[in-house]
mmCIF file of C-alpha atoms in Angstrom:
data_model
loop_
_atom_site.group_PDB
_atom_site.id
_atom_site.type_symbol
_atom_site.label_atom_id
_atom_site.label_comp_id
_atom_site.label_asym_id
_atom_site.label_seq_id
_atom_site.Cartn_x
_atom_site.Cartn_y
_atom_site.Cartn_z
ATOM 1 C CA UNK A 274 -5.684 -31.768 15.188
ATOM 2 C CA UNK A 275 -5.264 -32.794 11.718
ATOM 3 C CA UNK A 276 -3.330 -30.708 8.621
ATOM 4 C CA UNK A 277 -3.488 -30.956 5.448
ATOM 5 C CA UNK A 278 -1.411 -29.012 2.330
ATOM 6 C CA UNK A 279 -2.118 -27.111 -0.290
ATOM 7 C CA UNK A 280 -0.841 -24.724 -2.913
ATOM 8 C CA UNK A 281 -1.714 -21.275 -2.524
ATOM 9 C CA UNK A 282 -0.436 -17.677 -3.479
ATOM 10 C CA UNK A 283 0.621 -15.489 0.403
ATOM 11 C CA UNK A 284 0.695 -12.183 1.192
ATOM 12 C CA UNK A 285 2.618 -11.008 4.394
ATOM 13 C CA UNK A 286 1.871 -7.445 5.628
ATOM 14 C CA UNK A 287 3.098 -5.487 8.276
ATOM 15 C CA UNK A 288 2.200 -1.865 9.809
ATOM 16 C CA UNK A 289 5.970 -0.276 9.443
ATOM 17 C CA UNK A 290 6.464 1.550 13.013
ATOM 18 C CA UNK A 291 3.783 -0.031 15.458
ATOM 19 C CA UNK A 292 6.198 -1.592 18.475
ATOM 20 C CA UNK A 293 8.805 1.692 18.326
ATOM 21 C CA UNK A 294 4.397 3.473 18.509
ATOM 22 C CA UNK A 295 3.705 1.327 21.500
ATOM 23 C CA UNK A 296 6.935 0.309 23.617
ATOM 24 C CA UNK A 297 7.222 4.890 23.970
ATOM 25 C CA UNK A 298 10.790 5.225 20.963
ATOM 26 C CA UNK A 299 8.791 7.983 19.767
ATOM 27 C CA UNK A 300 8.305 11.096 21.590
ATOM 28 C CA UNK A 301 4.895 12.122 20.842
ATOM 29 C CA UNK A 302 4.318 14.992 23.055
ATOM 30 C CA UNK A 303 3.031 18.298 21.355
ATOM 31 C CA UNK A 304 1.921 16.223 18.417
ATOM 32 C CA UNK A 305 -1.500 17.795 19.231
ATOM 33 C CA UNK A 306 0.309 21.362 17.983
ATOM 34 C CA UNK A 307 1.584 19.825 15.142
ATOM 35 C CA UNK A 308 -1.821 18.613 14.033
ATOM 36 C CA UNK A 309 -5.866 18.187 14.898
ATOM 37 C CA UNK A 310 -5.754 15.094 17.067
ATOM 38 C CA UNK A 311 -9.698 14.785 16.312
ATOM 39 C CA UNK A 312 -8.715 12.714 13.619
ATOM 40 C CA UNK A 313 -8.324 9.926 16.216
ATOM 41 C CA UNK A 314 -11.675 8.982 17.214
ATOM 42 C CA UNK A 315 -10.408 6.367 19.648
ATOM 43 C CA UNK A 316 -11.932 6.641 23.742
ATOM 44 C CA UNK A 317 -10.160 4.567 26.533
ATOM 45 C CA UNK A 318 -12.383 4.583 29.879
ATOM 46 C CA UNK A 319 -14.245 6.740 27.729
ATOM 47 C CA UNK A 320 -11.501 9.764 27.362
ATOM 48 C CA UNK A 321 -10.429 11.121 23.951
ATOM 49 C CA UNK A 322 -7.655 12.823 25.970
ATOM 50 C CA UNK A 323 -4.318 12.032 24.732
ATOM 51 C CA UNK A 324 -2.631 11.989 27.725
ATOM 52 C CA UNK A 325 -1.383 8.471 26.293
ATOM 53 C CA UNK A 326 -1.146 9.764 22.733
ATOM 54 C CA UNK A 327 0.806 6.142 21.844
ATOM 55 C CA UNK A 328 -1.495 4.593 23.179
ATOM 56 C CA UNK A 329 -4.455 6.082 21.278
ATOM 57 C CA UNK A 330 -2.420 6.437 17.840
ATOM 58 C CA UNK A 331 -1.870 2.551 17.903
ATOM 59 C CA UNK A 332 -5.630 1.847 18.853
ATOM 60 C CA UNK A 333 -6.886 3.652 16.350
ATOM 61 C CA UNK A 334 -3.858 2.247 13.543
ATOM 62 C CA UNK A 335 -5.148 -1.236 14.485
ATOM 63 C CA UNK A 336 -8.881 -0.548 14.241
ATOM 64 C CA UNK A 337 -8.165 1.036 10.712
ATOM 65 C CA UNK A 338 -6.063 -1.944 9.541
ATOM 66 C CA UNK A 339 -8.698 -4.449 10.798
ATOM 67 C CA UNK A 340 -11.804 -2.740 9.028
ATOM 68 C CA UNK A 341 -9.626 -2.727 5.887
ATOM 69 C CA UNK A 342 -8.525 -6.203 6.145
ATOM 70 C CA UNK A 343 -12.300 -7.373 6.695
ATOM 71 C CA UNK A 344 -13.569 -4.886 3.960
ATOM 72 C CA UNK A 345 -10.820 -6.872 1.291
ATOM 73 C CA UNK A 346 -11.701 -10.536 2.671
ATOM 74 C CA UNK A 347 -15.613 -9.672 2.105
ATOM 75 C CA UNK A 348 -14.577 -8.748 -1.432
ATOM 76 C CA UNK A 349 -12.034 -11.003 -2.563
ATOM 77 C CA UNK A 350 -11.842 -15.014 -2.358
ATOM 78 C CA UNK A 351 -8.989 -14.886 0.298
ATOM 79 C CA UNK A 352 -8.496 -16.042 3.889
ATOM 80 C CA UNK A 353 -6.790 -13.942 6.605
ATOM 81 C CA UNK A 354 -4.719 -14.207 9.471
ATOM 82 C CA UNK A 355 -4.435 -11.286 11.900
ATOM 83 C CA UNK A 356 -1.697 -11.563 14.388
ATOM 84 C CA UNK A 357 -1.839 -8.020 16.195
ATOM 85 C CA UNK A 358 0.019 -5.277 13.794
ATOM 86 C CA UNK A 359 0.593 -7.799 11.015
ATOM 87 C CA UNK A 360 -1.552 -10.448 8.774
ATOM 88 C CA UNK A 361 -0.982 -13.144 6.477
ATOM 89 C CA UNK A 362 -3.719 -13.148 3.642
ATOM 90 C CA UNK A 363 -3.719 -16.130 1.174
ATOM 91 C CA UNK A 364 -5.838 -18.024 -1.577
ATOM 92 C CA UNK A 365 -5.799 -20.853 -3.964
ATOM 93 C CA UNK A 366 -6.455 -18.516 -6.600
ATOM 94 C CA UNK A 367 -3.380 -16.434 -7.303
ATOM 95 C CA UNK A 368 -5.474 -13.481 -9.147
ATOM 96 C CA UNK A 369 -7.666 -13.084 -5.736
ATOM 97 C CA UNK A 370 -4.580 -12.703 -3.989
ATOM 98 C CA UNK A 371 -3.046 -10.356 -6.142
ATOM 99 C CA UNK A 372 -5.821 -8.478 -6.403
ATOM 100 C CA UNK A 373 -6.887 -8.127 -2.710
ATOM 101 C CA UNK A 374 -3.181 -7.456 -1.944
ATOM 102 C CA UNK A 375 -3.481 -4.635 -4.330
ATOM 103 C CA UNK A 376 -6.333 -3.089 -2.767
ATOM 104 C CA UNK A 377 -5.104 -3.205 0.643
ATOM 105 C CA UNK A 378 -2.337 -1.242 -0.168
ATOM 106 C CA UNK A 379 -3.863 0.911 -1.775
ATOM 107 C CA UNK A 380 -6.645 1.219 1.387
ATOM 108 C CA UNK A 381 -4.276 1.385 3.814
ATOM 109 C CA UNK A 382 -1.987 4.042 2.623
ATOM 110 C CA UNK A 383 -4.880 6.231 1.750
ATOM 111 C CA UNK A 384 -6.747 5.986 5.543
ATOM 112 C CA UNK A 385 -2.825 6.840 6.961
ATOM 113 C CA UNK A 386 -1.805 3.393 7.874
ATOM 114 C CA UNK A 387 1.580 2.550 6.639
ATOM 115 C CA UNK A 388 2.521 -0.629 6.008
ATOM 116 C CA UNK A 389 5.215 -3.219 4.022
ATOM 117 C CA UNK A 390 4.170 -6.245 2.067
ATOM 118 C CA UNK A 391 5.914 -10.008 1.142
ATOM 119 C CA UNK A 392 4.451 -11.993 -1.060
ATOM 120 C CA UNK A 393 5.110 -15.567 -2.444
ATOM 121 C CA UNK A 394 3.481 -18.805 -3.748
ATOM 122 C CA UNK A 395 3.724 -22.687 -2.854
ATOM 123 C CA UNK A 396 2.806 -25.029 0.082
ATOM 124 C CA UNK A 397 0.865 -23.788 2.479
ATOM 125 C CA UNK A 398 0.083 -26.083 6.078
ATOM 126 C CA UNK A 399 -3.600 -25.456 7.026
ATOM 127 C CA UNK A 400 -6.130 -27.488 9.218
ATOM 128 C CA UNK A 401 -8.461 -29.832 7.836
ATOM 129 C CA UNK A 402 -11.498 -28.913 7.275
ATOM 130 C CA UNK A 403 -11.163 -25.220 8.400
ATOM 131 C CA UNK A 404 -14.108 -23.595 8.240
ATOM 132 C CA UNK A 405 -12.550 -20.222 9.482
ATOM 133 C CA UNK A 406 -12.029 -17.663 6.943
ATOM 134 C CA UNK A 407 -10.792 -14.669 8.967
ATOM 135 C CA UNK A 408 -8.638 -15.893 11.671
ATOM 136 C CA UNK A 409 -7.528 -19.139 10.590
ATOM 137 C CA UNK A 410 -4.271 -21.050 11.320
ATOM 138 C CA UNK A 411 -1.556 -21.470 8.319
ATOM 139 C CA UNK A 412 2.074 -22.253 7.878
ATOM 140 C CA UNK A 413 4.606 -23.475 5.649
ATOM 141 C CA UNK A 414 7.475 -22.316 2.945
ATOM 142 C CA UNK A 415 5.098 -20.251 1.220
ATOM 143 C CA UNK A 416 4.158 -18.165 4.768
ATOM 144 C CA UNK A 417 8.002 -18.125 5.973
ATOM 145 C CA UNK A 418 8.871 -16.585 2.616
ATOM 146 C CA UNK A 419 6.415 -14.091 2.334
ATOM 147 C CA UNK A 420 7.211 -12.984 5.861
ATOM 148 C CA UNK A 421 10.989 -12.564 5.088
ATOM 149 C CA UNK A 422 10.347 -10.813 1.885
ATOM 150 C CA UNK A 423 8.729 -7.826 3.596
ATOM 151 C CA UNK A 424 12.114 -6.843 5.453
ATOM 152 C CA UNK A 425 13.678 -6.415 2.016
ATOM 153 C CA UNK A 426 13.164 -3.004 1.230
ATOM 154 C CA UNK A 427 12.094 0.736 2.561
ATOM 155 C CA UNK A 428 8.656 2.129 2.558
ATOM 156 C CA UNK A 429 4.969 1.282 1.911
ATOM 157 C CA UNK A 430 6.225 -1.463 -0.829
ATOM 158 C CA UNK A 431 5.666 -5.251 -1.769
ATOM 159 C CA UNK A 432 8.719 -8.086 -2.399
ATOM 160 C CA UNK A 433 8.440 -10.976 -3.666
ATOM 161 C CA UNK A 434 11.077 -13.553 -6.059
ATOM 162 C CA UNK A 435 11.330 -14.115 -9.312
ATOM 163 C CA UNK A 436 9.730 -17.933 -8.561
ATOM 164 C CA UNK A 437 6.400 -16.654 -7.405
ATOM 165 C CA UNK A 438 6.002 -13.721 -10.023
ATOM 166 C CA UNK A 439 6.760 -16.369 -12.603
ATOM 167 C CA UNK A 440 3.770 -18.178 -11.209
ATOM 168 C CA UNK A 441 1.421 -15.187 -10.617
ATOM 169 C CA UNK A 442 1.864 -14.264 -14.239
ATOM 170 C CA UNK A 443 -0.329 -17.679 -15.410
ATOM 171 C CA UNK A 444 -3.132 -16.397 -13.741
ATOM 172 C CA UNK A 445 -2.632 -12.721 -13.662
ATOM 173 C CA UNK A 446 -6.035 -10.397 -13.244
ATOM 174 C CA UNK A 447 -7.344 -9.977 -16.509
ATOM 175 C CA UNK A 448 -5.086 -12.002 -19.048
ATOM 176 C CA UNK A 449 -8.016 -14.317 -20.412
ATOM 177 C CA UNK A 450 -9.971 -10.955 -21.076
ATOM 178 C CA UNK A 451 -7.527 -8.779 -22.640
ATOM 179 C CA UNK A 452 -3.946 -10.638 -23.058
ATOM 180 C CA UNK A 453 -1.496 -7.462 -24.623
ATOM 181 C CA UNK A 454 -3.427 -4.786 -21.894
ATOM 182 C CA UNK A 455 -2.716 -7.538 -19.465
ATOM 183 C CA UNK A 456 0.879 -8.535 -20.575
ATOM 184 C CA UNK A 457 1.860 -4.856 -20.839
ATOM 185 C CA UNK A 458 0.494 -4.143 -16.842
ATOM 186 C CA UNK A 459 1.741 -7.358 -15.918
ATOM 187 C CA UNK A 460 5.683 -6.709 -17.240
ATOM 188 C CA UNK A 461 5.161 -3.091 -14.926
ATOM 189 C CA UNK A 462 4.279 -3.657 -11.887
ATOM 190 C CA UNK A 463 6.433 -7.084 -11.476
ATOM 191 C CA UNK A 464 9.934 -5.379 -11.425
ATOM 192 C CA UNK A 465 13.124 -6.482 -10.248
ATOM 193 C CA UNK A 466 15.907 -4.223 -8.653
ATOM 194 C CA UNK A 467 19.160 -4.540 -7.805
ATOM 195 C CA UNK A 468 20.335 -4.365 -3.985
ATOM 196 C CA UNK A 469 23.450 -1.332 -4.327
ATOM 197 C CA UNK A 470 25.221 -2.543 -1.158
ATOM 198 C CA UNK A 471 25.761 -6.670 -2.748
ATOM 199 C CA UNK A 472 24.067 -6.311 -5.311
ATOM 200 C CA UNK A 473 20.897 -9.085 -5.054
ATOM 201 C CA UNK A 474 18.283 -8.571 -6.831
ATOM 202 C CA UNK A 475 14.669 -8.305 -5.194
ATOM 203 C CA UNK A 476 11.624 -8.486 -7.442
ATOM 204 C CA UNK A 477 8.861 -5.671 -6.620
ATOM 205 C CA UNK A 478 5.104 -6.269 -6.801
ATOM 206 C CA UNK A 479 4.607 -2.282 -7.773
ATOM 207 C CA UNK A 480 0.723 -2.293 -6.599
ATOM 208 C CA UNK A 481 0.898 1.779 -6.623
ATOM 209 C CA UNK A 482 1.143 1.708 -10.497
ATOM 210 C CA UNK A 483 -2.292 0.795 -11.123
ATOM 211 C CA UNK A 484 -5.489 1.864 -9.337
ATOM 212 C CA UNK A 485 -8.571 -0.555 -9.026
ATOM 213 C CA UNK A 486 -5.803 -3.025 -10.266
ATOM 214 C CA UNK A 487 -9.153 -5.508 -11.550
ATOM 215 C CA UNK A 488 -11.167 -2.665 -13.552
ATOM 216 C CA UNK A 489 -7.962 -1.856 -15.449
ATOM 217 C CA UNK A 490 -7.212 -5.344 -16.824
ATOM 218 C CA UNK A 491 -10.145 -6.700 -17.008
ATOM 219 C CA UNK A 492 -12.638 -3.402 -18.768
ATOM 220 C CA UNK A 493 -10.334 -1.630 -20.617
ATOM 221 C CA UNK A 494 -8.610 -1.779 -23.930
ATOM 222 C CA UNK A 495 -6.357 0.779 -23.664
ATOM 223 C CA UNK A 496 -4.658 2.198 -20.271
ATOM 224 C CA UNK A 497 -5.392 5.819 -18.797
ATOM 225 C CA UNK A 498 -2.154 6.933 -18.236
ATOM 226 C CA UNK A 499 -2.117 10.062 -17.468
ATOM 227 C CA UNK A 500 -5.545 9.712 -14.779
ATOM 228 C CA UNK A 501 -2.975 6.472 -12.642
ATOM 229 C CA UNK A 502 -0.016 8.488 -12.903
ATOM 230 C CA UNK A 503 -2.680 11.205 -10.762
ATOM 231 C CA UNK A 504 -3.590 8.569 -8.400
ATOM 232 C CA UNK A 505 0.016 8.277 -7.919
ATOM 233 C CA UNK A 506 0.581 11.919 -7.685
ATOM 234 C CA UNK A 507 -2.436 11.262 -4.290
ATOM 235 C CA UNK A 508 -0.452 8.588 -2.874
ATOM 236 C CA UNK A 509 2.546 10.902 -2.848
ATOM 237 C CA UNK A 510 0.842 13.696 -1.580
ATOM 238 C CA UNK A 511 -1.238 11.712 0.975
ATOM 239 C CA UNK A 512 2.078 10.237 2.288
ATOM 240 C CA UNK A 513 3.985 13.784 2.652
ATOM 241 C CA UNK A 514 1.517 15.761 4.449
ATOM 242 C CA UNK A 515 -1.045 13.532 6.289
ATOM 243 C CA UNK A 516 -2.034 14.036 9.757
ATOM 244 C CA UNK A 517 -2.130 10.324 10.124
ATOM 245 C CA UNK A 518 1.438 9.840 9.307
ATOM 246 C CA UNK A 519 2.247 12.845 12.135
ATOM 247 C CA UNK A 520 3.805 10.264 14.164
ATOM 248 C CA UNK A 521 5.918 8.436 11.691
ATOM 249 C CA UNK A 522 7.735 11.442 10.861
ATOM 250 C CA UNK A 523 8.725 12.169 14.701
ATOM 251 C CA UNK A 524 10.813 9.116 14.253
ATOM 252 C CA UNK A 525 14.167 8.393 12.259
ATOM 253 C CA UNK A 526 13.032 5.397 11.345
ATOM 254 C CA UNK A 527 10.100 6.596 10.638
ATOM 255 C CA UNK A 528 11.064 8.962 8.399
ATOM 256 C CA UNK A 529 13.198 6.566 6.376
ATOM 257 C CA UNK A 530 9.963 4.477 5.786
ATOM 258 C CA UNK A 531 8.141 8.083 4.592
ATOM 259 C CA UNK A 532 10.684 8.793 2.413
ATOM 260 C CA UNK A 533 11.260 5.541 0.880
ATOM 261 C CA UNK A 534 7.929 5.491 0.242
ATOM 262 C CA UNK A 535 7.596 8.667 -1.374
ATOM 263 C CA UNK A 536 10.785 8.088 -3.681
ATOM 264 C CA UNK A 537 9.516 4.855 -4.910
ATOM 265 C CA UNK A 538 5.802 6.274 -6.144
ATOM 266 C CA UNK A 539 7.329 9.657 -7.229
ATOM 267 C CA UNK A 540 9.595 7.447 -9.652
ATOM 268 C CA UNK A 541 7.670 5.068 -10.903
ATOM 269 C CA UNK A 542 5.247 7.824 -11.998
ATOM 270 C CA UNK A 543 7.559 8.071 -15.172
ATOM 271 C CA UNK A 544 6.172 4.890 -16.456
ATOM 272 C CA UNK A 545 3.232 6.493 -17.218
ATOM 273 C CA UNK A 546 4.128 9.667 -18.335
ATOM 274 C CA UNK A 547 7.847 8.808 -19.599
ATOM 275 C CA UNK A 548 9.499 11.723 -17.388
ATOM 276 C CA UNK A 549 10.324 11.857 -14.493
ATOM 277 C CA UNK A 550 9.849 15.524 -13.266
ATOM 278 C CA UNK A 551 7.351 14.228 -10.627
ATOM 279 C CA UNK A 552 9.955 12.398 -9.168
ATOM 280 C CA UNK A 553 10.699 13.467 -5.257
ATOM 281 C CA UNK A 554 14.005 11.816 -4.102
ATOM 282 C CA UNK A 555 14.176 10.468 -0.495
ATOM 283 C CA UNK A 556 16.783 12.507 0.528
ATOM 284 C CA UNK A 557 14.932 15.878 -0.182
ATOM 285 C CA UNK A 558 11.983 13.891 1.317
ATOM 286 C CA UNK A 559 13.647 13.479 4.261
ATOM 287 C CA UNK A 560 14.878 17.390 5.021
ATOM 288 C CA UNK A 561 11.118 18.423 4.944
ATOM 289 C CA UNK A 562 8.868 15.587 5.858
ATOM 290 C CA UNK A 563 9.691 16.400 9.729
ATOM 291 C CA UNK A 564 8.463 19.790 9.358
ATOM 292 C CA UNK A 565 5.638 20.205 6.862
ATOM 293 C CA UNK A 566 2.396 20.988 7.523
ATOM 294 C CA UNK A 567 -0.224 17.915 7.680
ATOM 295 C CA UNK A 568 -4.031 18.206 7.255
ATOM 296 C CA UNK A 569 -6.377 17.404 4.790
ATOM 297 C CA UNK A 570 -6.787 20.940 3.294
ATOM 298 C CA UNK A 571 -2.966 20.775 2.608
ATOM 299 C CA UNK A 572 -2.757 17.089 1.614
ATOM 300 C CA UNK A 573 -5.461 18.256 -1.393
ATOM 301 C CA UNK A 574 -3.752 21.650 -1.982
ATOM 302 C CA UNK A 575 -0.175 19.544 -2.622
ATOM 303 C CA UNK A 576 -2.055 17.565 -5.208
ATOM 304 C CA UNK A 577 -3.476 20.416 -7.102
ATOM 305 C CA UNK A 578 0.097 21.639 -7.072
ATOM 306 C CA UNK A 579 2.099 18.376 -7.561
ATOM 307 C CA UNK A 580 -0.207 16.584 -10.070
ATOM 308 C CA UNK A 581 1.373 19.084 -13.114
ATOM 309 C CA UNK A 582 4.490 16.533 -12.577
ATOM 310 C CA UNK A 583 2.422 14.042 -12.956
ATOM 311 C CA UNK A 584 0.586 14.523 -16.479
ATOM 312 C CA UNK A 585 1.990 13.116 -20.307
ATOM 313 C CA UNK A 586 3.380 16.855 -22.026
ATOM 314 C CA UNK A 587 0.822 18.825 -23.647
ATOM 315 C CA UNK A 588 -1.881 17.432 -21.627
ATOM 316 C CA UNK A 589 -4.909 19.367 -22.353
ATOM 317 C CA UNK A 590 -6.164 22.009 -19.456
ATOM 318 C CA UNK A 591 -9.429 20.562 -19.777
ATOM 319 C CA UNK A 592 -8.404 17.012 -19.389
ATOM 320 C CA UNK A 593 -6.549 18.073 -16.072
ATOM 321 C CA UNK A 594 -9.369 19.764 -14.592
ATOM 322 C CA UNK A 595 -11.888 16.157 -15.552
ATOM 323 C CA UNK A 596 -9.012 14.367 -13.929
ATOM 324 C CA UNK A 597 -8.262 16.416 -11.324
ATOM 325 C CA UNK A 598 -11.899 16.417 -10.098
ATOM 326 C CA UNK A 599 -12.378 12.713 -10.331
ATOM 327 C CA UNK A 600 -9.693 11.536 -8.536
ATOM 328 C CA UNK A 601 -10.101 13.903 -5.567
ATOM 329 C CA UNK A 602 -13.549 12.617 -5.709
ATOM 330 C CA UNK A 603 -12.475 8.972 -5.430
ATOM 331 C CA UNK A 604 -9.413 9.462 -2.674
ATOM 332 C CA UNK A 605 -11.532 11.736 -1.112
ATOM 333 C CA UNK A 606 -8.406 12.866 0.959
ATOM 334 C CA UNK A 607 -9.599 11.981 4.641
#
C-alpha cells in the first residue's frame, strides 16, 4: 500500500461520555420517569423496550452523530474518518474545515449529542490515490495533535494552538469578501485562555459565537448581535434541560461536561451584548442540572425566559419578539 503527504487543516471530535454510556458507570434506571424515552426511536430484535436503556441511548447517540457527520461531508469539501464514538474530519482547504467543524457543533449539540473538538493544521499521511471520502485512512502530526487537543478542556468546546489558528486566519471564511467583518469574527472566536492550575495557555476555536458561521462572513456587512447572542441563549437552554442530555447529567462526569459547557456559552454571550447578565456559572450549573426538568416544552419555555439576558440594553420589544420567533423557528427545539 502506498502513502503519500499532504498539508491539510484536522478536526478531532469526540462524543464526551459514550464508554462510561456503554461499559454500565451510569445508572440509568428510572430515567424513563425522569423523561419521555420516545425520544429514542432505536429497536433491537425489534423492541423499543429499554430494558437495556445503555444500550439503546448509545445506539441512537451514534446513529445521530453519523447522519450529522454525513449531512456536513455532503456539504462541505472535507473527508471523514469515523472510528466508533469519535471522527477525524480534514481538508486541504482550511475554510472547508473550519466551516464544517463549525456546523457540526453546532448540529450536534442541538440534536442532544455532546461532544469535544481538537483541531490543528500540517502533514497529514493518507493513501495514494484514495478515492474514499467518508471512511478513509489518515495519520500524521496534524491527526495526533488534533486528537490531544480535545482532552484540553471541559464541555462541548474546540482547542486548538496558536500555530494552526495563525494558519487558519490566511484563509478564514469570508476574508476575501468582507476583510474588517471577517477580521473582527475572526479575532472572536480564536481565543486563547490561560490554564489556572500551571498556567498554559490553550487557544479556543469558539464555534458557538457565530451561527451559520459562512452566511455571517461571507453576506453581511455588519453583524446581528443581538439575534447570535439568541442562538447562544438556545444552545444554553438546549444543553440545561434536554431530554437527550438525561443521561449525561446522571453522571459526575457527566455533569462536569454539562456544566462546562453551559459556563463557556453563557459567558461568551457578553461579546455580543457587552454584559454579562446571561452568564450561568458552572458551579450553579452543576447544583440544578441533576434535577431539572427536561423536555422540549421546557427547553423552549427556558429560552423565552433566558433570552432577556441575552439581548444589547434597550432592545426594542418588537425586535425581541422578530427574534424570538425566528430563531425558535430555525433550532426548532427537538
Amino acid at each position: 500500500m502506498k502513502f503519500e503527504t499532504k498539508e491539510a487543516a484536522v478536526f478531532f471530535i469526540d462524543i464526551l461520555g459514550m464508554s462510561a454510556l456503554t461499559e454500565g458507570e451510569i445508572n440509568l434506571n428510572g430515567i424513563d420517569k425522569k423523561i419521555d424515552t420516545s425520544i429514542y426511536e432505536v429497536e433491537i430484535n425489534g423492541s423499543k423496550d429499554l430494558s437495556s436503556p445503555n444500550q439503546i441511548i448509545a445506539a441512537w447517540t451514534l446513529k445521530r452523530f453519523r447522519e450529522v457527520l454525513r449531512n456536513v461531508h455532503f456539504k462541505y469539501d472535507v473527508k471523514i474518518s469515523q472510528l466508533s464514538d469519535c471522527a477525524f474530519v480534514w481538508s486541504e482547504s482550511s475554510r472547508e474545515l473550519l466551516l464544517a467543524s463549525s456546523e457540526l457543533m453546532w448540529e450536534l449539540t442541538l440534536s442532544g449529542v455532546l461532544c469535544r473538538g481538537g483541531l490543528s493544521y500540517g502533514e497529514v499521511i493518507i493513501p495514494t490515490n484514495d478515492k474514499e471520502s467518508f471512511g478513509s485512512f489518515i495519520l500524521g502530526d496534524a491527526v495526533t495533535r488534533a486528537a490531544k487537543h480535545e482532552a484540553r478542556g471541559k464541555g462541548c468546546r474546540v482547542f486548538s494552538d496558536a500555530d494552526a489558528i495563525h494558519h487558519f486566519h490566511k484563509d478564514f471564511p469570508g476574508k476575501v469578501d468582507s476583510p474588517v467583518v471577517s477580521t473582527r469574527v475572526y479575532n472572536d472566536i480564536f481565543a486563547p485562555i490561560t490554564n489556572p492550575l500551571d498556567f498554559s495557555i490553550v487557544d479556543e476555536f469558539k464555534w458557538y459565537l457565530f451561527h451559520d458561521l459562512k452566511s455571517i462572513t461571507t453576506d453581511k456587512t455588519e453583524i446581528d448581535h443581538n439575534k447570535l447572542a439568541m442562538y447562544m441563549a438556545g444552545l444554553v437552554s438546549t444543553i440545561r434541560h434536554s431530554p437527550y442530555y438525561a443521561w449525561n447529567s446522571l453522571n459526575k462526569h457527566g455533569l462536569v461536561q454539562l456544566a462546562g459547557s453551559i459556563e463557556a456559552i453563557s459567558t461568551s454571550i457578553a461579546i455580543h451584548t457587552n454584559h454579562d447578565e446571561a452568564k450561568l456559572s458552572a458551579e450553579y450549573s452543576m447544583v440544578g442540572l441533576e434535577k431539572v426538568n427536561r423536555s422540549h416544552e421546557v427547553v423552549k419555555r427556558h429560552f423565552y425566559q433566558y433570552n432577556v439576558n441575552a439581548l444589547t440594553k434597550g432592545t426594542l420589544e418588537t425586535l425581541k419578539e422578530r427574534l424570538e420567533s425566528e430563531v425558535v423557528k430555525v433550532l426548532e427545539f427537538n
